Amino acid sequence: MPIRDALLPEFDHEMATTRRLLERVPEEKAAWKPHPKSFSLGDLSVHIANLLTWLAMTLDRTELDLSPPGGEAFKSPRFESTSQLLATFDEGVRKARAALAEVSDEDLRVPWTLKNAGTEIFTMPRVVTLRSFVFNHLIHHRGQLSVYLRLNDVPLPSIYGPTADES
């Protein structure tokens, strides 16, 4: 079985779960932070929605420099609205799934490098980058988002089982 065939069902499940959380982001609380060092609720949700663009980048190139010497540093988009957040996420899911559905095992074994200001942070096979830097990274921040929503009295959907709000 091709590696992508093992990743696609997980991708579909995790993206459906993630969308259910993003749907509940209250626009009026976008600036809320649980701590001064934390992301705001809006910035965290935009980061989650935008992470899927990294899947295509991982498959399209062999490295990414977040702040390339002599170039423009990566800048995360800002929160505009929940509807814009969902539109960004849905487009990201569509493009990411299409890219993942077409990738070969050979391409997934190609080394991929993340850099910052020309300094290597890590190099690992694309498939490992997808699991850790994209999937797990998104799931990690989704967990944070569920706490942000709970702290703002937003009912939580089921993620890996029932919540106190939904059975």
mmCIF file of C-alpha atoms in Angstrom:
data_model
loop_
_atom_site.group_PDB
_atom_site.id
_atom_site.type_symbol
_atom_site.label_atom_id
_atom_site.label_comp_id
_atom_site.label_asym_id
_atom_site.label_seq_id
_atom_site.Cartn_x
_atom_site.Cartn_y
_atom_site.Cartn_z
ATOM 1 C CA MET A 1 0.000 0.000 0.000
ATOM 2 C CA PRO A 2 1.338 3.475 -0.848
ATOM 3 C CA ILE A 3 2.186 5.645 2.166
ATOM 4 C CA ARG A 4 -0.377 8.258 1.088
ATOM 5 C CA ASP A 5 -3.142 5.659 1.433
ATOM 6 C CA ALA A 6 -2.265 5.331 5.119
ATOM 7 C CA LEU A 7 -2.145 9.116 5.600
ATOM 8 C CA LEU A 8 -5.343 10.129 3.779
ATOM 9 C CA PRO A 9 -7.919 8.629 6.201
ATOM 10 C CA GLU A 10 -6.100 10.210 9.137
ATOM 11 C CA PHE A 11 -5.954 13.526 7.265
ATOM 12 C CA ASP A 12 -9.693 13.425 6.528
ATOM 13 C CA HIS A 13 -10.598 12.589 10.130
ATOM 14 C CA GLU A 14 -8.324 15.209 11.689
ATOM 15 C CA MET A 15 -9.390 17.958 9.287
ATOM 16 C CA ALA A 16 -13.103 17.308 9.945
ATOM 17 C CA THR A 17 -12.427 17.494 13.691
ATOM 18 C CA THR A 18 -10.373 20.658 13.287
ATOM 19 C CA ARG A 19 -13.100 22.352 11.240
ATOM 20 C CA ARG A 20 -15.684 21.652 13.964
ATOM 21 C CA LEU A 21 -13.494 23.564 16.425
ATOM 22 C CA LEU A 22 -12.736 26.434 14.041
ATOM 23 C CA GLU A 23 -16.471 26.888 13.389
ATOM 24 C CA ARG A 24 -16.870 27.833 17.043
ATOM 25 C CA VAL A 25 -14.256 30.598 17.183
ATOM 26 C CA PRO A 26 -16.125 33.672 18.497
ATOM 27 C CA GLU A 27 -15.154 36.758 16.488
ATOM 28 C CA GLU A 28 -15.765 39.050 19.458
ATOM 29 C CA LYS A 29 -13.102 37.148 21.441
ATOM 30 C CA ALA A 30 -10.393 37.196 18.741
ATOM 31 C CA ALA A 31 -8.062 39.358 20.841
ATOM 32 C CA TRP A 32 -8.468 37.238 24.000
ATOM 33 C CA LYS A 33 -5.303 35.623 25.431
ATOM 34 C CA PRO A 34 -5.004 33.220 28.368
ATOM 35 C CA HIS A 35 -1.576 34.699 29.176
ATOM 36 C CA PRO A 36 0.460 37.669 27.892
ATOM 37 C CA LYS A 37 2.973 35.309 26.212
ATOM 38 C CA SER A 38 0.236 33.312 24.454
ATOM 39 C CA PHE A 39 -1.231 33.635 20.988
ATOM 40 C CA SER A 40 -4.516 35.512 20.890
ATOM 41 C CA LEU A 41 -7.547 33.350 20.123
ATOM 42 C CA GLY A 42 -7.749 34.864 16.635
ATOM 43 C CA ASP A 43 -4.047 34.427 15.886
ATOM 44 C CA LEU A 44 -4.064 30.830 17.125
ATOM 45 C CA SER A 45 -7.045 29.934 14.960
ATOM 46 C CA VAL A 46 -5.513 31.608 11.883
ATOM 47 C CA HIS A 47 -2.286 29.708 12.514
ATOM 48 C CA ILE A 48 -4.231 26.438 12.590
ATOM 49 C CA ALA A 49 -6.175 27.294 9.430
ATOM 50 C CA ASN A 50 -2.998 28.336 7.624
ATOM 51 C CA LEU A 51 -0.874 25.318 8.636
ATOM 52 C CA LEU A 52 -2.259 23.300 5.731
ATOM 53 C CA THR A 53 -0.436 25.543 3.259
ATOM 54 C CA TRP A 54 2.710 23.986 4.710
ATOM 55 C CA LEU A 55 1.683 20.548 3.444
ATOM 56 C CA ALA A 56 1.830 21.681 -0.186
ATOM 57 C CA MET A 57 5.064 23.601 0.496
ATOM 58 C CA THR A 58 6.591 20.446 1.935
ATOM 59 C CA LEU A 59 5.714 18.505 -1.208
ATOM 60 C CA ASP A 60 6.577 21.317 -3.673
ATOM 61 C CA ARG A 61 10.088 22.093 -2.436
ATOM 62 C CA THR A 62 12.888 20.555 -0.431
ATOM 63 C CA GLU A 63 13.405 23.377 2.064
ATOM 64 C CA LEU A 64 11.784 26.390 3.658
ATOM 65 C CA ASP A 65 13.573 29.299 5.290
ATOM 66 C CA LEU A 66 11.216 31.203 7.582
ATOM 67 C CA SER A 67 13.428 34.289 7.464
ATOM 68 C CA PRO A 68 15.760 33.946 4.474
ATOM 69 C CA PRO A 69 18.911 36.090 4.512
ATOM 70 C CA GLY A 70 18.244 39.068 2.259
ATOM 71 C CA GLY A 71 14.623 38.008 1.809
ATOM 72 C CA GLU A 72 11.260 38.620 3.380
ATOM 73 C CA ALA A 73 10.423 36.756 6.593
ATOM 74 C CA PHE A 74 7.315 34.569 6.812
ATOM 75 C CA LYS A 75 4.362 36.533 8.166
ATOM 76 C CA SER A 76 1.256 34.823 9.430
ATOM 77 C CA PRO A 77 -2.055 36.254 8.229
ATOM 78 C CA ARG A 78 -4.220 38.095 10.752
ATOM 79 C CA PHE A 79 -7.669 37.078 11.968
ATOM 80 C CA GLU A 80 -10.444 38.813 10.027
ATOM 81 C CA SER A 81 -13.582 36.803 10.757
ATOM 82 C CA THR A 82 -14.726 33.281 11.475
ATOM 83 C CA SER A 83 -16.118 32.994 7.945
ATOM 84 C CA GLN A 84 -12.748 34.023 6.467
ATOM 85 C CA LEU A 85 -11.013 31.598 8.818
ATOM 86 C CA LEU A 86 -13.197 28.742 7.555
ATOM 87 C CA ALA A 87 -12.729 29.766 3.915
ATOM 88 C CA THR A 88 -8.941 29.720 4.407
ATOM 89 C CA PHE A 89 -9.109 26.360 6.148
ATOM 90 C CA ASP A 90 -11.436 24.784 3.570
ATOM 91 C CA GLU A 91 -9.229 25.931 0.680
ATOM 92 C CA GLY A 92 -6.170 24.641 2.521
ATOM 93 C CA VAL A 93 -7.829 21.259 3.102
ATOM 94 C CA ARG A 94 -8.792 21.013 -0.574
ATOM 95 C CA LYS A 95 -5.290 21.822 -1.840
ATOM 96 C CA ALA A 96 -3.487 19.777 0.813
ATOM 97 C CA ARG A 97 -5.637 16.696 0.227
ATOM 98 C CA ALA A 98 -5.169 16.937 -3.553
ATOM 99 C CA ALA A 99 -1.380 17.175 -3.116
ATOM 100 C CA LEU A 100 -1.319 14.308 -0.631
ATOM 101 C CA ALA A 101 -3.482 12.103 -2.872
ATOM 102 C CA GLU A 102 -0.972 12.429 -5.718
ATOM 103 C CA VAL A 103 2.357 12.084 -3.906
ATOM 104 C CA SER A 104 4.498 9.010 -4.506
ATOM 105 C CA ASP A 105 6.376 7.020 -1.882
ATOM 106 C CA GLU A 106 9.595 8.067 -3.593
ATOM 107 C CA ASP A 107 8.741 11.763 -3.176
ATOM 108 C CA LEU A 108 7.770 11.182 0.462
ATOM 109 C CA ARG A 109 11.245 9.797 1.153
ATOM 110 C CA VAL A 110 13.019 12.928 -0.158
ATOM 111 C CA PRO A 111 14.789 14.896 2.611
ATOM 112 C CA TRP A 112 13.132 18.191 3.563
ATOM 113 C CA THR A 113 14.783 21.016 5.525
ATOM 114 C CA LEU A 114 13.408 23.803 7.686
ATOM 115 C CA LYS A 115 15.663 26.820 8.189
ATOM 116 C CA ASN A 116 15.509 30.137 9.966
ATOM 117 C CA ALA A 117 17.803 32.947 8.795
ATOM 118 C CA GLY A 118 19.860 30.402 6.880
ATOM 119 C CA THR A 119 20.374 28.160 9.921
ATOM 120 C CA GLU A 120 19.084 24.612 9.635
ATOM 121 C CA ILE A 121 16.493 23.694 12.257
ATOM 122 C CA PHE A 122 15.924 20.157 10.995
ATOM 123 C CA THR A 123 16.166 17.878 7.981
ATOM 124 C CA MET A 124 14.033 14.754 7.722
ATOM 125 C CA PRO A 125 12.155 12.807 5.061
ATOM 126 C CA ARG A 126 9.058 14.574 3.737
ATOM 127 C CA VAL A 127 6.761 11.912 5.204
ATOM 128 C CA VAL A 128 8.159 12.574 8.679
ATOM 129 C CA THR A 129 7.876 16.324 8.094
ATOM 130 C CA LEU A 130 4.224 15.880 7.129
ATOM 131 C CA ARG A 131 3.469 13.868 10.267
ATOM 132 C CA SER A 132 5.400 16.044 12.728
ATOM 133 C CA PHE A 133 5.635 19.541 11.263
ATOM 134 C CA VAL A 134 2.166 19.579 9.665
ATOM 135 C CA PHE A 135 -0.236 16.980 11.153
ATOM 136 C CA ASN A 136 1.068 16.839 14.732
ATOM 137 C CA HIS A 137 1.755 20.570 14.771
ATOM 138 C CA LEU A 138 -1.836 21.279 13.733
ATOM 139 C CA ILE A 139 -3.223 18.788 16.267
ATOM 140 C CA HIS A 140 -1.082 20.338 19.030
ATOM 141 C CA HIS A 141 -2.471 23.809 18.329
ATOM 142 C CA ARG A 142 -5.982 22.390 17.963
ATOM 143 C CA GLY A 143 -5.613 21.124 21.542
ATOM 144 C CA GLN A 144 -4.643 24.618 22.631
ATOM 145 C CA LEU A 145 -7.662 26.001 20.785
ATOM 146 C CA SER A 146 -9.974 23.623 22.627
ATOM 147 C CA VAL A 147 -8.663 25.019 25.939
ATOM 148 C CA TYR A 148 -9.067 28.613 24.716
ATOM 149 C CA LEU A 149 -12.659 27.863 23.716
ATOM 150 C CA ARG A 150 -13.414 26.134 27.038
ATOM 151 C CA LEU A 151 -12.001 29.117 28.962
ATOM 152 C CA ASN A 152 -14.389 31.325 26.981
ATOM 153 C CA ASP A 153 -17.413 29.112 27.715
ATOM 154 C CA VAL A 154 -17.704 27.957 24.107
ATOM 155 C CA PRO A 155 -19.205 24.438 23.949
ATOM 156 C CA LEU A 156 -16.691 21.925 22.598
ATOM 157 C CA PRO A 157 -17.432 19.354 19.924
ATOM 158 C CA SER A 158 -16.373 15.746 20.162
ATOM 159 C CA ILE A 159 -12.715 15.367 19.247
ATOM 160 C CA TYR A 160 -11.633 11.799 20.105
ATOM 161 C CA GLY A 161 -14.700 11.038 22.133
ATOM 162 C CA PRO A 162 -17.540 12.801 23.915
ATOM 163 C CA THR A 163 -17.035 16.142 25.620
ATOM 164 C CA ALA A 164 -18.925 17.620 28.546
ATOM 165 C CA ASP A 165 -20.898 19.571 25.921
ATOM 166 C CA GLU A 166 -21.648 16.822 23.396
ATOM 167 C CA SER A 167 -22.033 13.098 23.915
#
